[in-house]
Tab-separated table of C-alpha atoms in Angstrom:
chain	number	residue	atom	x	y	z
F	3	MET	CA	14.933	-1.105	-0.741
F	4	LYS	CA	11.806	0.834	0.085
F	5	LEU	CA	8.387	-0.749	0.278
F	6	TYR	CA	5.259	1.361	0.274
F	7	LEU	CA	2.218	-0.437	1.671
F	8	ALA	CA	-1.083	1.226	0.791
F	9	GLN	CA	-4.525	0.173	1.893
F	10	HIS	CA	-7.138	0.757	-0.792
F	11	GLY	CA	-9.356	3.808	-0.411
F	12	GLU	CA	-12.873	3.822	1.001
F	13	ALA	CA	-15.073	1.566	-1.150
F	14	LYS	CA	-18.779	1.103	-1.683
F	15	SER	CA	-20.440	-1.725	0.203
F	16	GLU	CA	-21.163	-4.995	-1.546
F	17	ILE	CA	-24.876	-4.135	-1.342
F	18	GLN	CA	-24.286	-0.825	-3.168
F	19	ASP	CA	-22.101	-2.430	-5.834
F	20	PRO	CA	-20.837	-6.049	-5.836
F	21	GLU	CA	-17.550	-4.949	-7.488
F	22	ARG	CA	-16.911	-2.530	-4.581
F	23	PRO	CA	-15.375	0.422	-6.452
F	24	LEU	CA	-14.043	3.416	-4.553
F	25	THR	CA	-16.514	5.978	-3.278
F	26	GLU	CA	-16.124	9.630	-4.301
F	27	ASN	CA	-14.663	10.275	-0.854
F	28	GLY	CA	-12.294	7.329	-1.304
F	29	ILE	CA	-11.029	8.719	-4.622
F	30	PHE	CA	-10.642	12.196	-3.103
F	31	ASN	CA	-8.667	10.934	-0.102
F	32	VAL	CA	-6.352	8.704	-2.141
F	33	ARG	CA	-5.619	11.636	-4.485
F	34	ARG	CA	-4.774	13.859	-1.485
F	35	VAL	CA	-2.417	11.266	-0.019
F	36	ALA	CA	-0.779	10.586	-3.404
F	37	ALA	CA	-0.282	14.313	-4.021
F	38	TYR	CA	1.218	14.814	-0.573
F	39	ILE	CA	3.626	11.897	-0.971
F	40	THR	CA	4.689	13.073	-4.427
F	41	LYS	CA	5.332	16.619	-3.211
F	42	ASN	CA	6.825	15.984	0.231
F	43	THR	CA	8.754	12.698	0.150
F	44	ASP	CA	11.428	11.079	-1.974
F	45	ALA	CA	9.092	8.205	-2.917
F	46	ARG	CA	9.955	6.709	-6.310
F	47	VAL	CA	8.595	3.335	-7.312
F	48	HIS	CA	9.508	0.927	-10.070
F	49	SER	CA	6.242	-1.009	-9.868
F	50	ILE	CA	2.881	-0.783	-8.167
F	51	PHE	CA	1.319	-4.158	-7.373
F	52	HIS	CA	-2.425	-4.506	-6.749
F	53	SER	CA	-4.757	-7.392	-5.896
F	54	GLY	CA	-6.955	-7.132	-8.977
F	55	LYS	CA	-10.016	-6.224	-6.929
F	56	LYS	CA	-11.661	-3.065	-8.262
F	57	ARG	CA	-10.939	-0.948	-5.158
F	58	SER	CA	-7.283	-1.992	-5.126
F	59	LEU	CA	-6.852	-1.374	-8.866
F	60	GLN	CA	-8.493	2.067	-8.685
F	61	THR	CA	-6.287	3.045	-5.748
F	62	ALA	CA	-3.177	1.798	-7.591
F	63	GLU	CA	-4.163	3.781	-10.693
F	64	ILE	CA	-4.449	6.996	-8.675
F	65	PHE	CA	-1.015	6.476	-7.114
F	66	ALA	CA	0.420	5.616	-10.546
F	67	GLU	CA	-0.865	8.895	-12.029
F	68	LEU	CA	1.321	10.852	-9.631
F	69	LEU	CA	4.184	8.498	-8.768
F	70	LYS	CA	4.678	7.375	-12.392
F	71	PRO	CA	6.159	3.919	-11.706
F	72	LEU	CA	8.841	2.940	-14.225
F	73	LYS	CA	7.356	-0.531	-14.752
F	74	GLY	CA	3.732	0.521	-14.319
F	75	LEU	CA	0.963	-1.402	-12.604
F	76	GLN	CA	1.214	-5.135	-12.030
F	77	LEU	CA	-1.306	-7.668	-10.832
F	78	GLY	CA	0.196	-9.253	-7.739
F	79	LYS	CA	-0.481	-12.817	-6.710
F	80	GLU	CA	-1.555	-13.499	-3.125
F	81	LEU	CA	-2.652	-9.929	-2.354
F	82	GLY	CA	-6.281	-10.624	-1.469
F	83	PRO	CA	-7.695	-9.681	1.934
F	84	ASN	CA	-7.214	-13.185	3.352
F	85	SER	CA	-4.092	-14.182	1.433
F	86	LEU	CA	-1.228	-15.518	3.513
F	87	PRO	CA	1.711	-13.075	3.653
F	88	TRP	CA	4.566	-15.613	3.568
F	89	GLY	CA	4.873	-15.623	-0.232
F	90	TRP	CA	5.410	-11.868	-0.288
F	91	VAL	CA	7.981	-12.026	2.506
F	92	GLU	CA	9.993	-14.408	0.310
F	93	ARG	CA	9.458	-12.316	-2.850
F	94	LEU	CA	10.490	-9.122	-1.109
F	95	SER	CA	13.756	-10.707	0.019
F	96	GLN	CA	14.641	-11.080	-3.682
F	97	ILE	CA	13.500	-7.624	-4.867
F	98	GLN	CA	15.934	-4.702	-4.921
F	99	ASP	CA	13.724	-2.078	-6.598
F	100	ASP	CA	11.441	0.197	-4.599
F	101	ILE	CA	7.826	-0.936	-4.993
F	102	MET	CA	4.331	-0.196	-3.764
F	103	ILE	CA	1.760	-2.806	-2.808
F	104	VAL	CA	-1.871	-1.681	-2.793
F	105	GLY	CA	-3.909	-4.181	-0.861
F	106	HIS	CA	-6.359	-5.058	1.852
F	107	LEU	CA	-6.650	-5.898	5.506
F	108	PRO	CA	-5.848	-8.183	7.160
F	109	HIS	CA	-3.181	-9.121	4.575
F	110	LEU	CA	-1.253	-5.827	4.758
F	111	GLN	CA	-1.281	-5.880	8.550
F	112	LYS	CA	0.070	-9.438	8.658
F	113	LEU	CA	2.709	-8.726	6.008
F	114	SER	CA	3.985	-5.635	7.827
F	115	ALA	CA	4.037	-7.524	11.153
F	116	LEU	CA	6.116	-10.313	9.610
F	117	LEU	CA	8.577	-7.865	8.084
F	118	LEU	CA	8.950	-5.723	11.195
F	119	CYS	CA	8.784	-8.252	14.048
F	120	GLN	CA	8.704	-11.702	12.364
F	121	ASP	CA	5.292	-12.497	13.853
F	122	ASP	CA	2.102	-11.991	11.842
F	123	THR	CA	-0.026	-12.225	14.997
F	124	LYS	CA	1.472	-9.006	16.393
F	125	PRO	CA	0.195	-6.170	14.226
F	126	ILE	CA	2.167	-3.061	15.121
F	127	ILE	CA	0.793	-0.755	12.434
F	128	GLN	CA	-2.760	0.553	12.272
F	129	PHE	CA	-3.600	0.925	8.579
F	130	GLN	CA	-6.162	3.453	7.352
F	131	LYS	CA	-8.060	3.361	4.075
F	132	GLY	CA	-6.144	5.398	1.521
F	133	GLY	CA	-3.067	5.610	3.751
F	134	VAL	CA	0.519	4.650	2.936
F	135	ILE	CA	3.260	3.275	5.146
F	136	SER	CA	6.858	3.492	3.964
F	137	LEU	CA	9.164	0.694	5.088
F	138	ASN	CA	12.902	0.607	4.511
F	139	ARG	CA	15.063	-2.528	4.319
F	140	ASN	CA	18.701	-1.933	5.230
F	141	GLU	CA	21.748	-3.787	3.908
F	142	SER	CA	21.358	-6.422	6.638
F	143	GLY	CA	17.774	-7.172	5.601
F	144	ILE	CA	16.215	-5.476	8.637
F	145	TRP	CA	12.961	-3.597	7.997
F	146	SER	CA	11.998	-0.332	9.711
F	147	ILE	CA	9.168	2.178	9.444
F	148	GLU	CA	10.230	5.323	7.618
F	149	TRP	CA	6.964	7.305	7.584
F	150	ILE	CA	3.173	7.019	7.565
F	151	VAL	CA	0.758	9.272	5.658
F	152	THR	CA	-3.006	8.920	6.067
F	153	PRO	CA	-5.966	10.942	4.800
F	154	HIS	CA	-6.651	12.058	8.372
F	155	ILE	CA	-3.312	13.838	8.783
F	156	VAL	CA	-2.737	15.247	5.288
F	157	PRO	CA	-4.877	18.387	5.831
F	158	PHE	CA	-2.939	19.193	8.982
F	159	ILE	CA	0.554	18.824	7.529
F	160	GLN	CA	0.267	20.339	4.057
C-alpha cells in the first residue's frame, strides 16, 4: 500500500479571510507539485481524503484534477491540525488501496512519525506547504519513505 501525505498549500491568514482559502501562490505551487507527480511518478490513488477545511479541500481538488482518484474526494474524520493521529494509524492498517491524505501540521507530522518510528514525538519528516511525501507499507506492515516532492525542488528537477 502507498500513502501520499500532502500538506495543504499556502493559505491566506485568518485576518485576510476567516475561511483561509489558498493564496494564488498556494494554488500555483500545488498545481506544479501535482503536475510533477503525475508526470514523473507511478502515483495512482483510489481516494483523496481531506479535513474539510477550505485550504485542505482546495488542495485535494487540485490533486484530484490530475491524479483522478477512482473513488474521488472524501471527507476524512480526525484530519484537523490538532487531531490525534492514532485513529488514522488504525484505519491505515485496514486499508489496502493507495490513498492520499491532504491535511495540516502538526497532525501530518505526528502521523508520519507514528508510522515510521512508532513515536509521534519524534518527527523525522519536515513537511512543506503544497508538498507530498510518499510512504510505502510492505507485506510485513513496515512503513518506509519512498519519495518527497516539494514546491521548492520542483523547478530544479523538471
